[in-house]
GROMACS .gro file of C-alpha atoms in nm:
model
  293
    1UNK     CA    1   0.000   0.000   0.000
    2UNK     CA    2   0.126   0.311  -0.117
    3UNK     CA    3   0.290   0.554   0.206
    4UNK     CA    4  -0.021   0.815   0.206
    5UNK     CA    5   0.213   1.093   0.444
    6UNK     CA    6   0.514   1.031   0.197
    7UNK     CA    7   0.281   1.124  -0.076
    8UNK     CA    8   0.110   1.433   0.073
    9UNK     CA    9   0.452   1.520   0.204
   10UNK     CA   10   0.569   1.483  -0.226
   11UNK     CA   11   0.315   1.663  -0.296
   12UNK     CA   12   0.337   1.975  -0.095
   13UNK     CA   13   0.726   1.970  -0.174
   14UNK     CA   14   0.617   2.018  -0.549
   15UNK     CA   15   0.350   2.255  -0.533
   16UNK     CA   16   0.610   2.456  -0.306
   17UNK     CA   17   0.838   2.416  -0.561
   18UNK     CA   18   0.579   2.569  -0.860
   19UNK     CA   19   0.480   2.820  -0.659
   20UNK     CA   20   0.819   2.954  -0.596
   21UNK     CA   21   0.923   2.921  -0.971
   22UNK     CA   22   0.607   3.067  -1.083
   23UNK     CA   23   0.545   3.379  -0.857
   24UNK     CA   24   0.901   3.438  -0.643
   25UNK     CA   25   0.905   3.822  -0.590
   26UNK     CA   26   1.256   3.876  -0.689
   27UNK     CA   27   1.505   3.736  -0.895
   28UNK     CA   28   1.777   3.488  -0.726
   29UNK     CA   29   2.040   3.799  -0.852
   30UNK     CA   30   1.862   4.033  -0.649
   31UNK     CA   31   1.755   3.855  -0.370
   32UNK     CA   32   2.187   3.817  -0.314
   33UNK     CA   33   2.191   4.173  -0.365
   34UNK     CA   34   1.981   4.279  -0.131
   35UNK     CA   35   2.074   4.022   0.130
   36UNK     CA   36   2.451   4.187   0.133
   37UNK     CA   37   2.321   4.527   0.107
   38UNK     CA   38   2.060   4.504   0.412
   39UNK     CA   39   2.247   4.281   0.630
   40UNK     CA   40   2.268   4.516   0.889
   41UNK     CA   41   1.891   4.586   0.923
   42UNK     CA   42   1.745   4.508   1.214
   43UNK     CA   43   1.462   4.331   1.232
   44UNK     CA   44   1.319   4.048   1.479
   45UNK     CA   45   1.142   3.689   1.411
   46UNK     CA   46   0.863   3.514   1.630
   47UNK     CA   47   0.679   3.251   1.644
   48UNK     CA   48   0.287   3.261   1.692
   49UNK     CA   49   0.401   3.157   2.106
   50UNK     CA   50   0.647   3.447   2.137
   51UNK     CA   51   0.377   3.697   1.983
   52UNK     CA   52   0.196   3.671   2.227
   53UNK     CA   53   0.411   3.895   2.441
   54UNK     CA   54   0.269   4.200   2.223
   55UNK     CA   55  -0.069   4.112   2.342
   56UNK     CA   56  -0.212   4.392   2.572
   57UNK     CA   57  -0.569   4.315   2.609
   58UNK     CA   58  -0.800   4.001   2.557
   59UNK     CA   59  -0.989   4.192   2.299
   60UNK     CA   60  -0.873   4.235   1.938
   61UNK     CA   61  -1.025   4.432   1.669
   62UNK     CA   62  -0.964   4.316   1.311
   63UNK     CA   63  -0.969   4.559   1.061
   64UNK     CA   64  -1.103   4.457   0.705
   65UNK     CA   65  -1.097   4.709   0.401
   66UNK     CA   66  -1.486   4.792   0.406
   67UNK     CA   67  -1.630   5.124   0.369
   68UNK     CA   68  -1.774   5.078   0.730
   69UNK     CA   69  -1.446   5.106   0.807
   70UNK     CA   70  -1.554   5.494   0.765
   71UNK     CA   71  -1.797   5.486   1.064
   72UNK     CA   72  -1.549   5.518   1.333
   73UNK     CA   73  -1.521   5.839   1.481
   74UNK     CA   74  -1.268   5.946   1.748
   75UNK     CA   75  -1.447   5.786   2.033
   76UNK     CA   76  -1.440   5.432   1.848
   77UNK     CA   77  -1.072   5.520   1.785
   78UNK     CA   78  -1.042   5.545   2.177
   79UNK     CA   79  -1.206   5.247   2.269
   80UNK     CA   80  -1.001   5.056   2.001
   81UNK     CA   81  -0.639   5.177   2.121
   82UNK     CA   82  -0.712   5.026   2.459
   83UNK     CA   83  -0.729   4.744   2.341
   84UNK     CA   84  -0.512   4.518   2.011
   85UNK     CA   85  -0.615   4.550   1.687
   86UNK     CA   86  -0.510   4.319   1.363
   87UNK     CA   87  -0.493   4.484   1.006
   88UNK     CA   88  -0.623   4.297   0.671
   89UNK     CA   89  -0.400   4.388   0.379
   90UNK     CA   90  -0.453   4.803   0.324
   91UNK     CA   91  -0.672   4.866   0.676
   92UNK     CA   92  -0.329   4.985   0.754
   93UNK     CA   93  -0.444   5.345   0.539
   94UNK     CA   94  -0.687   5.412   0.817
   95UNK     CA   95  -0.397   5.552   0.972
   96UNK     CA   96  -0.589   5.677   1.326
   97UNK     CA   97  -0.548   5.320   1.382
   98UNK     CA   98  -0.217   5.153   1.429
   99UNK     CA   99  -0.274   4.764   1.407
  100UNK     CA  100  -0.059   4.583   1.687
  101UNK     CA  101  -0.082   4.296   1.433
  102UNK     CA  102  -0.086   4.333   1.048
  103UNK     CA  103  -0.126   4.016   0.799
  104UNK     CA  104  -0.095   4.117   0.434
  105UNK     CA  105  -0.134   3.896   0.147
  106UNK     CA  106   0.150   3.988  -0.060
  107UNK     CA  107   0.013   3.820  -0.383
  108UNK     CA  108   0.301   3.904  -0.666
  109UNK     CA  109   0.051   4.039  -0.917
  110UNK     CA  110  -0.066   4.397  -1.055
  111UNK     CA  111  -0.167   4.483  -0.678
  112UNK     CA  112   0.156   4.433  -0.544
  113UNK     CA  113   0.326   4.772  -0.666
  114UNK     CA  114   0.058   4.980  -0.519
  115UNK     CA  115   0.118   4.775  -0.140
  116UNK     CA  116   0.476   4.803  -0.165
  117UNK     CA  117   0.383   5.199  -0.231
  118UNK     CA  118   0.131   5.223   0.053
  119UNK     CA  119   0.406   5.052   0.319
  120UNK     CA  120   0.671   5.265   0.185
  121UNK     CA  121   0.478   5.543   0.281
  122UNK     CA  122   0.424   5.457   0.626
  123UNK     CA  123   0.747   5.243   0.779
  124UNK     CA  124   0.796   5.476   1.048
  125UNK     CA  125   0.341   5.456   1.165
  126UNK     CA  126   0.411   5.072   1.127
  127UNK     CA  127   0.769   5.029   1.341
  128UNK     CA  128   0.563   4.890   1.649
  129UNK     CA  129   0.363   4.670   1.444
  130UNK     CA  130   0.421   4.304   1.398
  131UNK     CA  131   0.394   4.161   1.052
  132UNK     CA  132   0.285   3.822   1.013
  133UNK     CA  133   0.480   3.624   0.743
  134UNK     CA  134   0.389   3.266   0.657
  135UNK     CA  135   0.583   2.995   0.468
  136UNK     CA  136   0.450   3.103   0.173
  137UNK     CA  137   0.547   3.392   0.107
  138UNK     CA  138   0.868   3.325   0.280
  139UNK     CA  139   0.943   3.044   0.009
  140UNK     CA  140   0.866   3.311  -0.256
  141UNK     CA  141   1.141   3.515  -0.112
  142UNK     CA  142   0.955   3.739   0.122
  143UNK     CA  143   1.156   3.832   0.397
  144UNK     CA  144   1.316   4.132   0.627
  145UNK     CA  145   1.680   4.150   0.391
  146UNK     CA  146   1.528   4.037   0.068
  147UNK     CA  147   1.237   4.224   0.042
  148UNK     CA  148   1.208   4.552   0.292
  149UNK     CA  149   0.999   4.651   0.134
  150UNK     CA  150   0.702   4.477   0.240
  151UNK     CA  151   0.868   4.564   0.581
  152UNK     CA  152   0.843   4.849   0.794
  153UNK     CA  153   1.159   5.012   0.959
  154UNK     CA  154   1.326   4.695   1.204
  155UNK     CA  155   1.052   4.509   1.114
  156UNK     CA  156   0.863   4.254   1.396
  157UNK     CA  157   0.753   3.940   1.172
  158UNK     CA  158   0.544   3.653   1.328
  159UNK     CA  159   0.634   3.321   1.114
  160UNK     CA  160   0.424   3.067   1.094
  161UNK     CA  161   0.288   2.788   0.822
  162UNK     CA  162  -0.007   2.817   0.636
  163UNK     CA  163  -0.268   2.581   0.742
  164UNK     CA  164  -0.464   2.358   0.536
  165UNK     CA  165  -0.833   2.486   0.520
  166UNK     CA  166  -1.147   2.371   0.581
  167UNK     CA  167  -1.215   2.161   0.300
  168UNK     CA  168  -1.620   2.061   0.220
  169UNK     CA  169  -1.612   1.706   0.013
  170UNK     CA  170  -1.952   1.889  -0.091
  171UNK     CA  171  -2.256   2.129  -0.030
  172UNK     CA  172  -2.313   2.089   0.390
  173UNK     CA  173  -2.297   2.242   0.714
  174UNK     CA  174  -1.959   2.321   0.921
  175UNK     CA  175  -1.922   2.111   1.154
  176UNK     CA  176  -1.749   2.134   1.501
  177UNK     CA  177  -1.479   1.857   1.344
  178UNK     CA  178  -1.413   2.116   1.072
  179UNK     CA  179  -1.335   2.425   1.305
  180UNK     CA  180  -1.149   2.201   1.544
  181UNK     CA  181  -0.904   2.138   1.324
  182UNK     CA  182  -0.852   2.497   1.161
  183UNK     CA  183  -1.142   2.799   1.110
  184UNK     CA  184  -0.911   2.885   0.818
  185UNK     CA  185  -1.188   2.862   0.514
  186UNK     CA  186  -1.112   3.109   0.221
  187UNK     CA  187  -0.962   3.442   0.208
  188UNK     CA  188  -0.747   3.628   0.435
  189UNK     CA  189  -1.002   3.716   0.692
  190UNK     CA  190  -1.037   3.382   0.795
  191UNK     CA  191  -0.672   3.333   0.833
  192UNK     CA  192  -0.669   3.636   1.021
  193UNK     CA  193  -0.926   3.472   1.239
  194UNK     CA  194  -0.733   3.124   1.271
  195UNK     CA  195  -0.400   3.324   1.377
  196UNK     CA  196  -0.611   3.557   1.666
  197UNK     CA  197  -0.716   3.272   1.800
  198UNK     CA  198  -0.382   3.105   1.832
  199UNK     CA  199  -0.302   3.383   1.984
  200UNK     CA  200  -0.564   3.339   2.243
  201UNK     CA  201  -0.770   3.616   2.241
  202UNK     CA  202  -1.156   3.608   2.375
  203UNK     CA  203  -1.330   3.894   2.177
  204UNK     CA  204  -1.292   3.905   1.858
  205UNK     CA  205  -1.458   4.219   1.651
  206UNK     CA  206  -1.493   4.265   1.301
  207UNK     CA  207  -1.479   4.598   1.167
  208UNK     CA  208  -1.458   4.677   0.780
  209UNK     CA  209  -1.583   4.318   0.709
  210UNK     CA  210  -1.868   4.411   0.474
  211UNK     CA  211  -1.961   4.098   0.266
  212UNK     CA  212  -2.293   4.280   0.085
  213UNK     CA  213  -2.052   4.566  -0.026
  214UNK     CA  214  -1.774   4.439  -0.254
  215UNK     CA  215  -1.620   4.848  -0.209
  216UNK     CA  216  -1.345   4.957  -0.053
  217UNK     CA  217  -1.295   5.281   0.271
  218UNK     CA  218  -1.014   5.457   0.049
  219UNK     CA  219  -1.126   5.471  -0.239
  220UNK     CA  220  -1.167   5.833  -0.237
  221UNK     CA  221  -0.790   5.862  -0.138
  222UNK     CA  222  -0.579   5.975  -0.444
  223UNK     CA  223  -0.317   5.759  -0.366
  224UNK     CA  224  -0.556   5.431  -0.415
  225UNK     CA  225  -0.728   5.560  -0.718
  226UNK     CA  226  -0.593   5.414  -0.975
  227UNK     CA  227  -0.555   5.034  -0.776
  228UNK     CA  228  -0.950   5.120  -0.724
  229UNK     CA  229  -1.017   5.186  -1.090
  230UNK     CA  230  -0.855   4.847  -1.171
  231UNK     CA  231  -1.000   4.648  -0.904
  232UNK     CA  232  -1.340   4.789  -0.976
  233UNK     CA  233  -1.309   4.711  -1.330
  234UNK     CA  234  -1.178   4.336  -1.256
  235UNK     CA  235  -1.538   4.267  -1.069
  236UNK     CA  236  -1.737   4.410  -1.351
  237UNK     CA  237  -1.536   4.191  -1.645
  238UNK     CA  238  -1.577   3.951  -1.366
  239UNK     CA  239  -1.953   3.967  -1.330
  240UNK     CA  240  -1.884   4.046  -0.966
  241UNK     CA  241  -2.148   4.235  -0.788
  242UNK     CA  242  -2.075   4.118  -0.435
  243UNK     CA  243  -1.799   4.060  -0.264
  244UNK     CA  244  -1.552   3.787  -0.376
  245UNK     CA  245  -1.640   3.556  -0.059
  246UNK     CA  246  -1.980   3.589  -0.090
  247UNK     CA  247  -2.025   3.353  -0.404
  248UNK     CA  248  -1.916   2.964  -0.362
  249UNK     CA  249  -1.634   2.898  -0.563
  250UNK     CA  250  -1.471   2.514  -0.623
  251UNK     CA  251  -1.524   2.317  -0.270
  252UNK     CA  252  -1.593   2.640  -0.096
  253UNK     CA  253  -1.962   2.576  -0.107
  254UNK     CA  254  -2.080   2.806   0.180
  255UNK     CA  255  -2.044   3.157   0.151
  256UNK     CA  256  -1.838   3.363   0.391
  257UNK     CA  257  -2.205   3.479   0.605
  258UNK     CA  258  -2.276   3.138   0.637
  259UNK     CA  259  -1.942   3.050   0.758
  260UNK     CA  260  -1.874   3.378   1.039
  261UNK     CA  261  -2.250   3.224   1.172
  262UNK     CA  262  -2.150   2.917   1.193
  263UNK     CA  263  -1.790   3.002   1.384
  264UNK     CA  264  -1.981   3.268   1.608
  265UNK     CA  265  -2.219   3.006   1.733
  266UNK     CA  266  -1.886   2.728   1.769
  267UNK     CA  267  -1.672   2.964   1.902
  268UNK     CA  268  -1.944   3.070   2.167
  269UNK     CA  269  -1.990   2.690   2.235
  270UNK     CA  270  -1.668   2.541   2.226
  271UNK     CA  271  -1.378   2.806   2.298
  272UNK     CA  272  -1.602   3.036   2.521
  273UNK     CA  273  -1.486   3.318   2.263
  274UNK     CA  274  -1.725   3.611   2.171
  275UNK     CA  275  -1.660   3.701   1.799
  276UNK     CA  276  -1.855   4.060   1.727
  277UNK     CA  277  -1.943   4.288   1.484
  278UNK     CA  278  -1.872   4.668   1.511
  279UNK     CA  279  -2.181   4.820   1.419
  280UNK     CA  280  -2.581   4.730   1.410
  281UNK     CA  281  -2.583   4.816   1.054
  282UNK     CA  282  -2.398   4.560   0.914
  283UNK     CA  283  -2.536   4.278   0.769
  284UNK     CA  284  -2.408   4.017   0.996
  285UNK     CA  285  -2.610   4.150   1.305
  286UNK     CA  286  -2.845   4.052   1.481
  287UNK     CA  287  -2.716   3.709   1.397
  288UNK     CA  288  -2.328   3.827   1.499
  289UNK     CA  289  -2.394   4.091   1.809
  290UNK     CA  290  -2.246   4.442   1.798
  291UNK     CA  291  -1.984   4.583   1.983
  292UNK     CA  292  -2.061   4.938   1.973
  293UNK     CA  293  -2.407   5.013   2.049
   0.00000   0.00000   0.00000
Protein backbone atom coordinates (compact mmCIF):
# COMPACT_ATOMS: atom_id res chain seq x y z
CA UNK A 1 0.00 0.00 0.00
CA UNK A 2 1.26 3.11 -1.17
CA UNK A 3 2.90 5.54 2.06
CA UNK A 4 -0.21 8.15 2.06
CA UNK A 5 2.13 10.93 4.44
CA UNK A 6 5.14 10.31 1.97
CA UNK A 7 2.81 11.24 -0.76
CA UNK A 8 1.10 14.33 0.73
CA UNK A 9 4.52 15.20 2.04
CA UNK A 10 5.69 14.83 -2.26
CA UNK A 11 3.15 16.63 -2.96
CA UNK A 12 3.37 19.75 -0.95
CA UNK A 13 7.26 19.70 -1.74
CA UNK A 14 6.17 20.18 -5.49
CA UNK A 15 3.50 22.55 -5.33
CA UNK A 16 6.10 24.56 -3.06
CA UNK A 17 8.38 24.16 -5.61
CA UNK A 18 5.79 25.69 -8.60
CA UNK A 19 4.80 28.20 -6.59
CA UNK A 20 8.19 29.54 -5.96
CA UNK A 21 9.23 29.21 -9.71
CA UNK A 22 6.07 30.67 -10.83
CA UNK A 23 5.45 33.79 -8.57
CA UNK A 24 9.01 34.38 -6.43
CA UNK A 25 9.05 38.22 -5.90
CA UNK A 26 12.56 38.76 -6.89
CA UNK A 27 15.05 37.36 -8.95
CA UNK A 28 17.77 34.88 -7.26
CA UNK A 29 20.40 37.99 -8.52
CA UNK A 30 18.62 40.33 -6.49
CA UNK A 31 17.55 38.55 -3.70
CA UNK A 32 21.87 38.17 -3.14
CA UNK A 33 21.91 41.73 -3.65
CA UNK A 34 19.81 42.79 -1.31
CA UNK A 35 20.74 40.22 1.30
CA UNK A 36 24.51 41.87 1.33
CA UNK A 37 23.21 45.27 1.07
CA UNK A 38 20.60 45.04 4.12
CA UNK A 39 22.47 42.81 6.30
CA UNK A 40 22.68 45.16 8.89
CA UNK A 41 18.91 45.86 9.23
CA UNK A 42 17.45 45.08 12.14
CA UNK A 43 14.62 43.31 12.32
CA UNK A 44 13.19 40.48 14.79
CA UNK A 45 11.42 36.89 14.11
CA UNK A 46 8.63 35.14 16.30
CA UNK A 47 6.79 32.51 16.44
CA UNK A 48 2.87 32.61 16.92
CA UNK A 49 4.01 31.57 21.06
CA UNK A 50 6.47 34.47 21.37
CA UNK A 51 3.77 36.97 19.83
CA UNK A 52 1.96 36.71 22.27
CA UNK A 53 4.11 38.95 24.41
CA UNK A 54 2.69 42.00 22.23
CA UNK A 55 -0.69 41.12 23.42
CA UNK A 56 -2.12 43.92 25.72
CA UNK A 57 -5.69 43.15 26.09
CA UNK A 58 -8.00 40.01 25.57
CA UNK A 59 -9.89 41.92 22.99
CA UNK A 60 -8.73 42.35 19.38
CA UNK A 61 -10.25 44.32 16.69
CA UNK A 62 -9.64 43.16 13.11
CA UNK A 63 -9.69 45.59 10.61
CA UNK A 64 -11.03 44.57 7.05
CA UNK A 65 -10.97 47.09 4.01
CA UNK A 66 -14.86 47.92 4.06
CA UNK A 67 -16.30 51.24 3.69
CA UNK A 68 -17.74 50.78 7.30
CA UNK A 69 -14.46 51.06 8.07
CA UNK A 70 -15.54 54.94 7.65
CA UNK A 71 -17.97 54.86 10.64
CA UNK A 72 -15.49 55.18 13.33
CA UNK A 73 -15.21 58.39 14.81
CA UNK A 74 -12.68 59.46 17.48
CA UNK A 75 -14.47 57.86 20.33
CA UNK A 76 -14.40 54.32 18.48
CA UNK A 77 -10.72 55.20 17.85
CA UNK A 78 -10.42 55.45 21.77
CA UNK A 79 -12.06 52.47 22.69
CA UNK A 80 -10.01 50.56 20.01
CA UNK A 81 -6.39 51.77 21.21
CA UNK A 82 -7.12 50.26 24.59
CA UNK A 83 -7.29 47.44 23.41
CA UNK A 84 -5.12 45.18 20.11
CA UNK A 85 -6.15 45.50 16.87
CA UNK A 86 -5.10 43.19 13.63
CA UNK A 87 -4.93 44.84 10.06
CA UNK A 88 -6.23 42.97 6.71
CA UNK A 89 -4.00 43.88 3.79
CA UNK A 90 -4.53 48.03 3.24
CA UNK A 91 -6.72 48.66 6.76
CA UNK A 92 -3.29 49.85 7.54
CA UNK A 93 -4.44 53.45 5.39
CA UNK A 94 -6.87 54.12 8.17
CA UNK A 95 -3.97 55.52 9.72
CA UNK A 96 -5.89 56.77 13.26
CA UNK A 97 -5.48 53.20 13.82
CA UNK A 98 -2.17 51.53 14.29
CA UNK A 99 -2.74 47.64 14.07
CA UNK A 100 -0.59 45.83 16.87
CA UNK A 101 -0.82 42.96 14.33
CA UNK A 102 -0.86 43.33 10.48
CA UNK A 103 -1.26 40.16 7.99
CA UNK A 104 -0.95 41.17 4.34
CA UNK A 105 -1.34 38.96 1.47
CA UNK A 106 1.50 39.88 -0.60
CA UNK A 107 0.13 38.20 -3.83
CA UNK A 108 3.01 39.04 -6.66
CA UNK A 109 0.51 40.39 -9.17
CA UNK A 110 -0.66 43.97 -10.55
CA UNK A 111 -1.67 44.83 -6.78
CA UNK A 112 1.56 44.33 -5.44
CA UNK A 113 3.26 47.72 -6.66
CA UNK A 114 0.58 49.80 -5.19
CA UNK A 115 1.18 47.75 -1.40
CA UNK A 116 4.76 48.03 -1.65
CA UNK A 117 3.83 51.99 -2.31
CA UNK A 118 1.31 52.23 0.53
CA UNK A 119 4.06 50.52 3.19
CA UNK A 120 6.71 52.65 1.85
CA UNK A 121 4.78 55.43 2.81
CA UNK A 122 4.24 54.57 6.26
CA UNK A 123 7.47 52.43 7.79
CA UNK A 124 7.96 54.76 10.48
CA UNK A 125 3.41 54.56 11.65
CA UNK A 126 4.11 50.72 11.27
CA UNK A 127 7.69 50.29 13.41
CA UNK A 128 5.63 48.90 16.49
CA UNK A 129 3.63 46.70 14.44
CA UNK A 130 4.21 43.04 13.98
CA UNK A 131 3.94 41.61 10.52
CA UNK A 132 2.85 38.22 10.13
CA UNK A 133 4.80 36.24 7.43
CA UNK A 134 3.89 32.66 6.57
CA UNK A 135 5.83 29.95 4.68
CA UNK A 136 4.50 31.03 1.73
CA UNK A 137 5.47 33.92 1.07
CA UNK A 138 8.68 33.25 2.80
CA UNK A 139 9.43 30.44 0.09
CA UNK A 140 8.66 33.11 -2.56
CA UNK A 141 11.41 35.15 -1.12
CA UNK A 142 9.55 37.39 1.22
CA UNK A 143 11.56 38.32 3.97
CA UNK A 144 13.16 41.32 6.27
CA UNK A 145 16.80 41.50 3.91
CA UNK A 146 15.28 40.37 0.68
CA UNK A 147 12.37 42.24 0.42
CA UNK A 148 12.08 45.52 2.92
CA UNK A 149 9.99 46.51 1.34
CA UNK A 150 7.02 44.77 2.40
CA UNK A 151 8.68 45.64 5.81
CA UNK A 152 8.43 48.49 7.94
CA UNK A 153 11.59 50.12 9.59
CA UNK A 154 13.26 46.95 12.04
CA UNK A 155 10.52 45.09 11.14
CA UNK A 156 8.63 42.54 13.96
CA UNK A 157 7.53 39.40 11.72
CA UNK A 158 5.44 36.53 13.28
CA UNK A 159 6.34 33.21 11.14
CA UNK A 160 4.24 30.67 10.94
CA UNK A 161 2.88 27.88 8.22
CA UNK A 162 -0.07 28.17 6.36
CA UNK A 163 -2.68 25.81 7.42
CA UNK A 164 -4.64 23.58 5.36
CA UNK A 165 -8.33 24.86 5.20
CA UNK A 166 -11.47 23.71 5.81
CA UNK A 167 -12.15 21.61 3.00
CA UNK A 168 -16.20 20.61 2.20
CA UNK A 169 -16.12 17.06 0.13
CA UNK A 170 -19.52 18.89 -0.91
CA UNK A 171 -22.56 21.29 -0.30
CA UNK A 172 -23.13 20.89 3.90
CA UNK A 173 -22.97 22.42 7.14
CA UNK A 174 -19.59 23.21 9.21
CA UNK A 175 -19.22 21.11 11.54
CA UNK A 176 -17.49 21.34 15.01
CA UNK A 177 -14.79 18.57 13.44
CA UNK A 178 -14.13 21.16 10.72
CA UNK A 179 -13.35 24.25 13.05
CA UNK A 180 -11.49 22.01 15.44
CA UNK A 181 -9.04 21.38 13.24
CA UNK A 182 -8.52 24.97 11.61
CA UNK A 183 -11.42 27.99 11.10
CA UNK A 184 -9.11 28.85 8.18
CA UNK A 185 -11.88 28.62 5.14
CA UNK A 186 -11.12 31.09 2.21
CA UNK A 187 -9.62 34.42 2.08
CA UNK A 188 -7.47 36.28 4.35
CA UNK A 189 -10.02 37.16 6.92
CA UNK A 190 -10.37 33.82 7.95
CA UNK A 191 -6.72 33.33 8.33
CA UNK A 192 -6.69 36.36 10.21
CA UNK A 193 -9.26 34.72 12.39
CA UNK A 194 -7.33 31.24 12.71
CA UNK A 195 -4.00 33.24 13.77
CA UNK A 196 -6.11 35.57 16.66
CA UNK A 197 -7.16 32.72 18.00
CA UNK A 198 -3.82 31.05 18.32
CA UNK A 199 -3.02 33.83 19.84
CA UNK A 200 -5.64 33.39 22.43
CA UNK A 201 -7.70 36.16 22.41
CA UNK A 202 -11.56 36.08 23.75
CA UNK A 203 -13.30 38.94 21.77
CA UNK A 204 -12.92 39.05 18.58
CA UNK A 205 -14.58 42.19 16.51
CA UNK A 206 -14.93 42.65 13.01
CA UNK A 207 -14.79 45.98 11.67
CA UNK A 208 -14.58 46.77 7.80
CA UNK A 209 -15.83 43.18 7.09
CA UNK A 210 -18.68 44.11 4.74
CA UNK A 211 -19.61 40.98 2.66
CA UNK A 212 -22.93 42.80 0.85
CA UNK A 213 -20.52 45.66 -0.26
CA UNK A 214 -17.74 44.39 -2.54
CA UNK A 215 -16.20 48.48 -2.09
CA UNK A 216 -13.45 49.57 -0.53
CA UNK A 217 -12.95 52.81 2.71
CA UNK A 218 -10.14 54.57 0.49
CA UNK A 219 -11.26 54.71 -2.39
CA UNK A 220 -11.67 58.33 -2.37
CA UNK A 221 -7.90 58.62 -1.38
CA UNK A 222 -5.79 59.75 -4.44
CA UNK A 223 -3.17 57.59 -3.66
CA UNK A 224 -5.56 54.31 -4.15
CA UNK A 225 -7.28 55.60 -7.18
CA UNK A 226 -5.93 54.14 -9.75
CA UNK A 227 -5.55 50.34 -7.76
CA UNK A 228 -9.50 51.20 -7.24
CA UNK A 229 -10.17 51.86 -10.90
CA UNK A 230 -8.55 48.47 -11.71
CA UNK A 231 -10.00 46.48 -9.04
CA UNK A 232 -13.40 47.89 -9.76
CA UNK A 233 -13.09 47.11 -13.30
CA UNK A 234 -11.78 43.36 -12.56
CA UNK A 235 -15.38 42.67 -10.69
CA UNK A 236 -17.37 44.10 -13.51
CA UNK A 237 -15.36 41.91 -16.45
CA UNK A 238 -15.77 39.51 -13.66
CA UNK A 239 -19.53 39.67 -13.30
CA UNK A 240 -18.84 40.46 -9.66
CA UNK A 241 -21.48 42.35 -7.88
CA UNK A 242 -20.75 41.18 -4.35
CA UNK A 243 -17.99 40.60 -2.64
CA UNK A 244 -15.52 37.87 -3.76
CA UNK A 245 -16.40 35.56 -0.59
CA UNK A 246 -19.80 35.89 -0.90
CA UNK A 247 -20.25 33.53 -4.04
CA UNK A 248 -19.16 29.64 -3.62
CA UNK A 249 -16.34 28.98 -5.63
CA UNK A 250 -14.71 25.14 -6.23
CA UNK A 251 -15.24 23.17 -2.70
CA UNK A 252 -15.93 26.40 -0.96
CA UNK A 253 -19.62 25.76 -1.07
CA UNK A 254 -20.80 28.06 1.80
CA UNK A 255 -20.44 31.57 1.51
CA UNK A 256 -18.38 33.63 3.91
CA UNK A 257 -22.05 34.79 6.05
CA UNK A 258 -22.76 31.38 6.37
CA UNK A 259 -19.42 30.50 7.58
CA UNK A 260 -18.74 33.78 10.39
CA UNK A 261 -22.50 32.24 11.72
CA UNK A 262 -21.50 29.17 11.93
CA UNK A 263 -17.90 30.02 13.84
CA UNK A 264 -19.81 32.68 16.08
CA UNK A 265 -22.19 30.06 17.33
CA UNK A 266 -18.86 27.28 17.69
CA UNK A 267 -16.72 29.64 19.02
CA UNK A 268 -19.44 30.70 21.67
CA UNK A 269 -19.90 26.90 22.35
CA UNK A 270 -16.68 25.41 22.26
CA UNK A 271 -13.78 28.06 22.98
CA UNK A 272 -16.02 30.36 25.21
CA UNK A 273 -14.86 33.18 22.63
CA UNK A 274 -17.25 36.11 21.71
CA UNK A 275 -16.60 37.01 17.99
CA UNK A 276 -18.55 40.60 17.27
CA UNK A 277 -19.43 42.88 14.84
CA UNK A 278 -18.72 46.68 15.11
CA UNK A 279 -21.81 48.20 14.19
CA UNK A 280 -25.81 47.30 14.10
CA UNK A 281 -25.83 48.16 10.54
CA UNK A 282 -23.98 45.60 9.14
CA UNK A 283 -25.36 42.78 7.69
CA UNK A 284 -24.08 40.17 9.96
CA UNK A 285 -26.10 41.50 13.05
CA UNK A 286 -28.45 40.52 14.81
CA UNK A 287 -27.16 37.09 13.97
CA UNK A 288 -23.28 38.27 14.99
CA UNK A 289 -23.94 40.91 18.09
CA UNK A 290 -22.46 44.42 17.98
CA UNK A 291 -19.84 45.83 19.83
CA UNK A 292 -20.61 49.38 19.73
CA UNK A 293 -24.07 50.13 20.49
Amino acid sequence: MPNNTLINKLRYIKQTFNDHRQKKYVSYFTALQNWYKFRNLKYEMYDLEGARKFKTSDTVFVLGAGPSLNLLNQDHVKIIAKHNSCGINYSFLKEEIVPTFQQISYENDWGLVHMINAILKRKKLLKDTVFFLNDKALYRLGHPRITPQFFSEEPKCCFYRLPAPIFLEKPRSFSDDDFDKTVFYRGTLTLVLELVLKLKYKKIVLLGVDPDKPLYFFEDMDEMKEYCHQLYSSFKKRGLEKYENMVPKGNKFNTIDVYLYALKDYLLRKRDVDLLVGFKNNMLYPGIPAYFK
